[in-house]
PDB file of C-alpha atoms in Angstrom:
ATOM      1  CA  MET I  26       0.339   0.212   0.063  1.00  0.00           C
ATOM      2  CA  ALA I  27       1.315   3.445  -0.558  1.00  0.00           C
ATOM      3  CA  ASP I  28       2.627   5.588   1.888  1.00  0.00           C
ATOM      4  CA  THR I  29      -0.711   8.054   1.994  1.00  0.00           C
ATOM      5  CA  SER I  30      -3.259   6.356   0.310  1.00  0.00           C
ATOM      6  CA  ILE I  31      -7.074   7.468   0.325  1.00  0.00           C
ATOM      7  CA  PHE I  32      -7.873   5.387   2.615  1.00  0.00           C
ATOM      8  CA  ASP I  33      -4.931   6.433   5.278  1.00  0.00           C
ATOM      9  CA  ARG I  34      -6.005   9.877   4.358  1.00  0.00           C
ATOM     10  CA  LEU I  35      -9.819   9.081   5.307  1.00  0.00           C
ATOM     11  CA  LYS I  36      -9.092   7.082   8.091  1.00  0.00           C
ATOM     12  CA  GLN I  37      -6.882  10.428   9.332  1.00  0.00           C
ATOM     13  CA  ASP I  38     -10.210  12.091   9.595  1.00  0.00           C
ATOM     14  CA  HIS I  39     -12.701   9.923  10.814  1.00  0.00           C
ATOM     15  CA  ASP I  40      -9.788  10.021  14.208  1.00  0.00           C
ATOM     16  CA  ALA I  41     -10.376  13.558  14.138  1.00  0.00           C
ATOM     17  CA  HIS I  42     -14.390  13.307  14.205  1.00  0.00           C
ATOM     18  CA  ARG I  43     -14.233  10.633  16.539  1.00  0.00           C
ATOM     19  CA  GLN I  44     -12.175  12.943  19.045  1.00  0.00           C
ATOM     20  CA  LEU I  45     -14.446  16.025  18.026  1.00  0.00           C
ATOM     21  CA  PHE I  46     -17.867  13.582  19.538  1.00  0.00           C
ATOM     22  CA  ASP I  47     -15.257  12.514  22.904  1.00  0.00           C
ATOM     23  CA  LYS I  48     -14.860  16.591  23.515  1.00  0.00           C
ATOM     24  CA  MET I  49     -18.153  17.487  22.500  1.00  0.00           C
ATOM     25  CA  ALA I  50     -19.458  14.680  25.220  1.00  0.00           C
ATOM     26  CA  ASP I  51     -16.240  16.411  28.154  1.00  0.00           C
ATOM     27  CA  ALA I  52     -18.021  19.980  27.005  1.00  0.00           C
ATOM     28  CA  GLN I  53     -21.546  18.686  27.619  1.00  0.00           C
ATOM     29  CA  ASP I  54     -21.897  21.449  30.929  1.00  0.00           C
ATOM     30  CA  GLU I  55     -20.610  24.102  29.104  1.00  0.00           C
ATOM     31  CA  PRO I  56     -22.665  25.050  25.404  1.00  0.00           C
ATOM     32  CA  ASP I  57     -20.862  27.802  24.268  1.00  0.00           C
ATOM     33  CA  ARG I  58     -17.495  25.303  23.848  1.00  0.00           C
ATOM     34  CA  LEU I  59     -20.158  22.744  22.731  1.00  0.00           C
ATOM     35  CA  GLU I  60     -21.420  25.007  20.092  1.00  0.00           C
ATOM     36  CA  LYS I  61     -17.736  25.571  19.120  1.00  0.00           C
ATOM     37  CA  LEU I  62     -16.719  21.905  18.934  1.00  0.00           C
ATOM     38  CA  PHE I  63     -19.865  20.634  16.920  1.00  0.00           C
ATOM     39  CA  GLU I  64     -19.956  23.579  14.833  1.00  0.00           C
ATOM     40  CA  GLN I  65     -15.950  22.448  14.178  1.00  0.00           C
ATOM     41  CA  PHE I  66     -18.058  18.790  13.455  1.00  0.00           C
ATOM     42  CA  ARG I  67     -20.511  20.363  11.094  1.00  0.00           C
ATOM     43  CA  VAL I  68     -17.532  22.083   9.113  1.00  0.00           C
ATOM     44  CA  GLU I  69     -15.179  18.915   9.229  1.00  0.00           C
ATOM     45  CA  VAL I  70     -17.514  16.747   8.495  1.00  0.00           C
ATOM     46  CA  THR I  71     -19.569  18.535   5.753  1.00  0.00           C
ATOM     47  CA  ALA I  72     -15.892  19.018   3.865  1.00  0.00           C
ATOM     48  CA  HIS I  73     -15.369  15.299   4.491  1.00  0.00           C
ATOM     49  CA  ALA I  74     -17.870  13.868   3.021  1.00  0.00           C
ATOM     50  CA  ALA I  75     -18.204  16.059  -0.297  1.00  0.00           C
ATOM     51  CA  ALA I  76     -14.329  15.399  -0.672  1.00  0.00           C
ATOM     52  CA  GLU I  77     -14.710  11.888  -0.408  1.00  0.00           C
ATOM     53  CA  GLU I  78     -17.593  11.433  -2.464  1.00  0.00           C
ATOM     54  CA  GLU I  79     -15.584  13.779  -5.471  1.00  0.00           C
ATOM     55  CA  THR I  80     -12.928  11.454  -5.225  1.00  0.00           C
ATOM     56  CA  LEU I  81     -13.052   7.771  -4.183  1.00  0.00           C
ATOM     57  CA  TYR I  82     -17.297   7.600  -4.397  1.00  0.00           C
ATOM     58  CA  ALA I  83     -16.699   9.623  -8.217  1.00  0.00           C
ATOM     59  CA  THR I  84     -13.758   6.226  -8.243  1.00  0.00           C
ATOM     60  CA  MET I  85     -15.836   3.716  -7.423  1.00  0.00           C
ATOM     61  CA  LEU I  86     -19.129   4.429  -8.182  1.00  0.00           C
ATOM     62  CA  ALA I  87     -17.206   4.329 -12.584  1.00  0.00           C
ATOM     63  CA  ARG I  88     -16.570   0.620 -11.401  1.00  0.00           C
ATOM     64  CA  PRO I  89     -19.657  -2.223 -10.963  1.00  0.00           C
ATOM     65  CA  ASP I  90     -17.695  -4.022  -8.687  1.00  0.00           C
ATOM     66  CA  LEU I  91     -17.787  -1.570  -5.821  1.00  0.00           C
ATOM     67  CA  ARG I  92     -21.162   1.061  -7.669  1.00  0.00           C
ATOM     68  CA  GLU I  93     -22.992  -0.411  -4.739  1.00  0.00           C
ATOM     69  CA  ASP I  94     -20.210   0.506  -1.786  1.00  0.00           C
ATOM     70  CA  ALA I  95     -20.503   4.103  -2.678  1.00  0.00           C
ATOM     71  CA  GLN I  96     -24.145   3.979  -3.646  1.00  0.00           C
ATOM     72  CA  HIS I  97     -24.799   2.964  -0.156  1.00  0.00           C
ATOM     73  CA  SER I  98     -22.015   5.440   1.488  1.00  0.00           C
ATOM     74  CA  VAL I  99     -23.672   8.441  -0.415  1.00  0.00           C
ATOM     75  CA  SER I 100     -26.703   7.636   0.957  1.00  0.00           C
ATOM     76  CA  GLU I 101     -25.889   8.028   4.507  1.00  0.00           C
ATOM     77  CA  HIS I 102     -24.190  10.802   4.194  1.00  0.00           C
ATOM     78  CA  LYS I 103     -27.502  12.479   2.849  1.00  0.00           C
ATOM     79  CA  GLU I 104     -28.803  10.733   6.136  1.00  0.00           C
ATOM     80  CA  ILE I 105     -25.873  12.716   8.172  1.00  0.00           C
ATOM     81  CA  ASP I 106     -26.813  15.925   5.936  1.00  0.00           C
ATOM     82  CA  ASP I 107     -30.272  15.685   7.133  1.00  0.00           C
ATOM     83  CA  TYR I 108     -29.339  15.308  10.797  1.00  0.00           C
ATOM     84  CA  LEU I 109     -27.366  18.430  10.606  1.00  0.00           C
ATOM     85  CA  GLU I 110     -30.455  20.130   8.725  1.00  0.00           C
ATOM     86  CA  GLU I 111     -32.909  18.934  11.637  1.00  0.00           C
ATOM     87  CA  LEU I 112     -29.965  19.918  14.479  1.00  0.00           C
ATOM     88  CA  GLU I 113     -29.969  23.484  12.700  1.00  0.00           C
ATOM     89  CA  ASP I 114     -33.765  24.264  13.289  1.00  0.00           C
ATOM     90  CA  ALA I 115     -33.724  22.831  17.056  1.00  0.00           C
ATOM     91  CA  PRO I 116     -32.759  24.783  19.690  1.00  0.00           C
ATOM     92  CA  PHE I 117     -29.178  24.132  20.317  1.00  0.00           C
ATOM     93  CA  ASN I 118     -27.959  22.213  23.219  1.00  0.00           C
ATOM     94  CA  GLY I 119     -32.319  21.774  23.963  1.00  0.00           C
ATOM     95  CA  GLU I 120     -33.932  18.175  25.213  1.00  0.00           C
ATOM     96  CA  GLU I 121     -35.077  18.005  21.228  1.00  0.00           C
ATOM     97  CA  TRP I 122     -30.896  18.604  20.098  1.00  0.00           C
ATOM     98  CA  ARG I 123     -29.228  16.645  22.410  1.00  0.00           C
ATOM     99  CA  ARG I 124     -31.894  13.400  21.149  1.00  0.00           C
ATOM    100  CA  ILE I 125     -31.337  14.701  17.754  1.00  0.00           C
ATOM    101  CA  PHE I 126     -27.662  14.692  18.049  1.00  0.00           C
ATOM    102  CA  ALA I 127     -27.100  12.170  19.714  1.00  0.00           C
ATOM    103  CA  ASP I 128     -29.341   9.880  16.852  1.00  0.00           C
ATOM    104  CA  MET I 129     -26.488  11.309  13.988  1.00  0.00           C
ATOM    105  CA  LYS I 130     -23.696  10.450  16.377  1.00  0.00           C
ATOM    106  CA  LYS I 131     -24.969   7.266  16.649  1.00  0.00           C
ATOM    107  CA  ARG I 132     -25.229   7.044  12.696  1.00  0.00           C
ATOM    108  CA  TYR I 133     -21.840   8.830  11.614  1.00  0.00           C
ATOM    109  CA  LEU I 134     -20.364   5.848  13.707  1.00  0.00           C
ATOM    110  CA  HIS I 135     -21.593   3.496  12.609  1.00  0.00           C
ATOM    111  CA  HIS I 136     -20.493   4.899   9.308  1.00  0.00           C
ATOM    112  CA  ILE I 137     -17.345   5.615   9.303  1.00  0.00           C
ATOM    113  CA  GLU I 138     -16.740   2.316  10.878  1.00  0.00           C
ATOM    114  CA  GLU I 139     -18.227   0.568   8.074  1.00  0.00           C
ATOM    115  CA  GLU I 140     -16.572   1.926   5.586  1.00  0.00           C
ATOM    116  CA  GLU I 141     -13.352   1.242   7.614  1.00  0.00           C
ATOM    117  CA  GLU I 142     -13.722  -2.461   8.397  1.00  0.00           C
ATOM    118  CA  GLU I 143     -16.095  -2.954   4.781  1.00  0.00           C
ATOM    119  CA  MET I 144     -15.393  -0.500   2.096  1.00  0.00           C
ATOM    120  CA  PHE I 145     -11.828   0.636   2.381  1.00  0.00           C
ATOM    121  CA  PRO I 146     -10.514  -3.139   2.412  1.00  0.00           C
ATOM    122  CA  ASP I 147     -13.070  -3.582  -0.701  1.00  0.00           C
ATOM    123  CA  ALA I 148     -11.849  -0.822  -2.491  1.00  0.00           C
ATOM    124  CA  ALA I 149      -8.313  -1.326  -1.851  1.00  0.00           C
ATOM    125  CA  LYS I 150      -8.622  -5.063  -3.641  1.00  0.00           C
ATOM    126  CA  GLU I 151     -10.014  -3.052  -6.873  1.00  0.00           C
ATOM    127  CA  LEU I 152      -7.327   0.305  -6.780  1.00  0.00           C
ATOM    128  CA  SER I 153      -3.305   0.471  -7.295  1.00  0.00           C
ATOM    129  CA  ALA I 154      -1.534   2.061  -4.760  1.00  0.00           C
ATOM    130  CA  GLU I 155      -1.463   4.932  -7.749  1.00  0.00           C
ATOM    131  CA  GLU I 156      -4.792   4.873  -7.928  1.00  0.00           C
ATOM    132  CA  GLU I 157      -4.878   5.120  -3.903  1.00  0.00           C
ATOM    133  CA  GLU I 158      -2.010   8.298  -4.144  1.00  0.00           C
ATOM    134  CA  LYS I 159      -4.066  10.383  -7.029  1.00  0.00           C
ATOM    135  CA  LEU I 160      -7.081  10.287  -4.508  1.00  0.00           C
ATOM    136  CA  ALA I 161      -5.287  10.948  -2.093  1.00  0.00           C
ATOM    137  CA  SER I 162      -3.900  14.323  -3.634  1.00  0.00           C
ATOM    138  CA  LEU I 163      -7.376  14.966  -5.357  1.00  0.00           C
ATOM    139  CA  PHE I 164      -9.015  14.675  -1.458  1.00  0.00           C
ATOM    140  CA  ALA I 165      -6.604  16.747   0.205  1.00  0.00           C
ATOM    141  CA  ARG I 166      -5.954  19.799  -2.591  1.00  0.00           C
ATOM    142  CA  ARG I 167     -10.840  18.823  -2.776  1.00  0.00           C
ATOM    143  CA  LYS I 168     -11.159  19.393   1.002  1.00  0.00           C
ATOM    144  CA  PRO I 169      -9.910  22.847   1.481  1.00  0.00           C
ATOM    145  CA  ALA I 170     -12.001  23.987  -0.736  1.00  0.00           C
ATOM    146  CA  GLU I 171     -14.915  22.291   0.776  1.00  0.00           C
ATOM    147  CA  ILE I 172     -14.375  23.596   4.082  1.00  0.00           C
ATOM    148  CA  GLN I 173     -14.544  27.220   2.690  1.00  0.00           C
ATOM    149  CA  ARG I 174     -18.117  26.202   1.669  1.00  0.00           C
ATOM    150  CA  ALA I 175     -19.074  24.601   4.718  1.00  0.00           C
ATOM    151  CA  GLU I 176     -18.037  27.606   6.536  1.00  0.00           C
ATOM    152  CA  GLY I 177     -19.636  29.694   4.096  1.00  0.00           C
ATOM    153  CA  ALA I 178     -23.329  27.504   4.914  1.00  0.00           C
ATOM    154  CA  ASP I 179     -23.647  28.822   8.417  1.00  0.00           C
TER     155      ASP I 179
END
């Protein structure tokens, strides 16, 4: 496997998202800190998903053996987006917001676990090391633009 494959890069992001969940759990009694951490999570996960779809998923969709996995993950991204929209509409850190957030967190952790344990290994069998490196490089270029877009969405 390449030094920096697309899978390594995506897993790094997933690890950062898990850390943000831990920090948000620690900030439950600090609404201002929690709000900043949640906004950081929202921007990060939105940008990650968009860049992932434009790089890895676009490549997978073009390959019959990988298409179904990519379609499944894209639908899960849409589900997370829907949760984020619901959270935006609920009073921050109120009872409804906390319930929606808990549901979103559970679904997102399931999604990234499924990607790491099932989808990434399947895709790695089909992609060459050169393709993995190229996708990682493309992801690294796309994500900053997606972060800017996500930051403008608040």
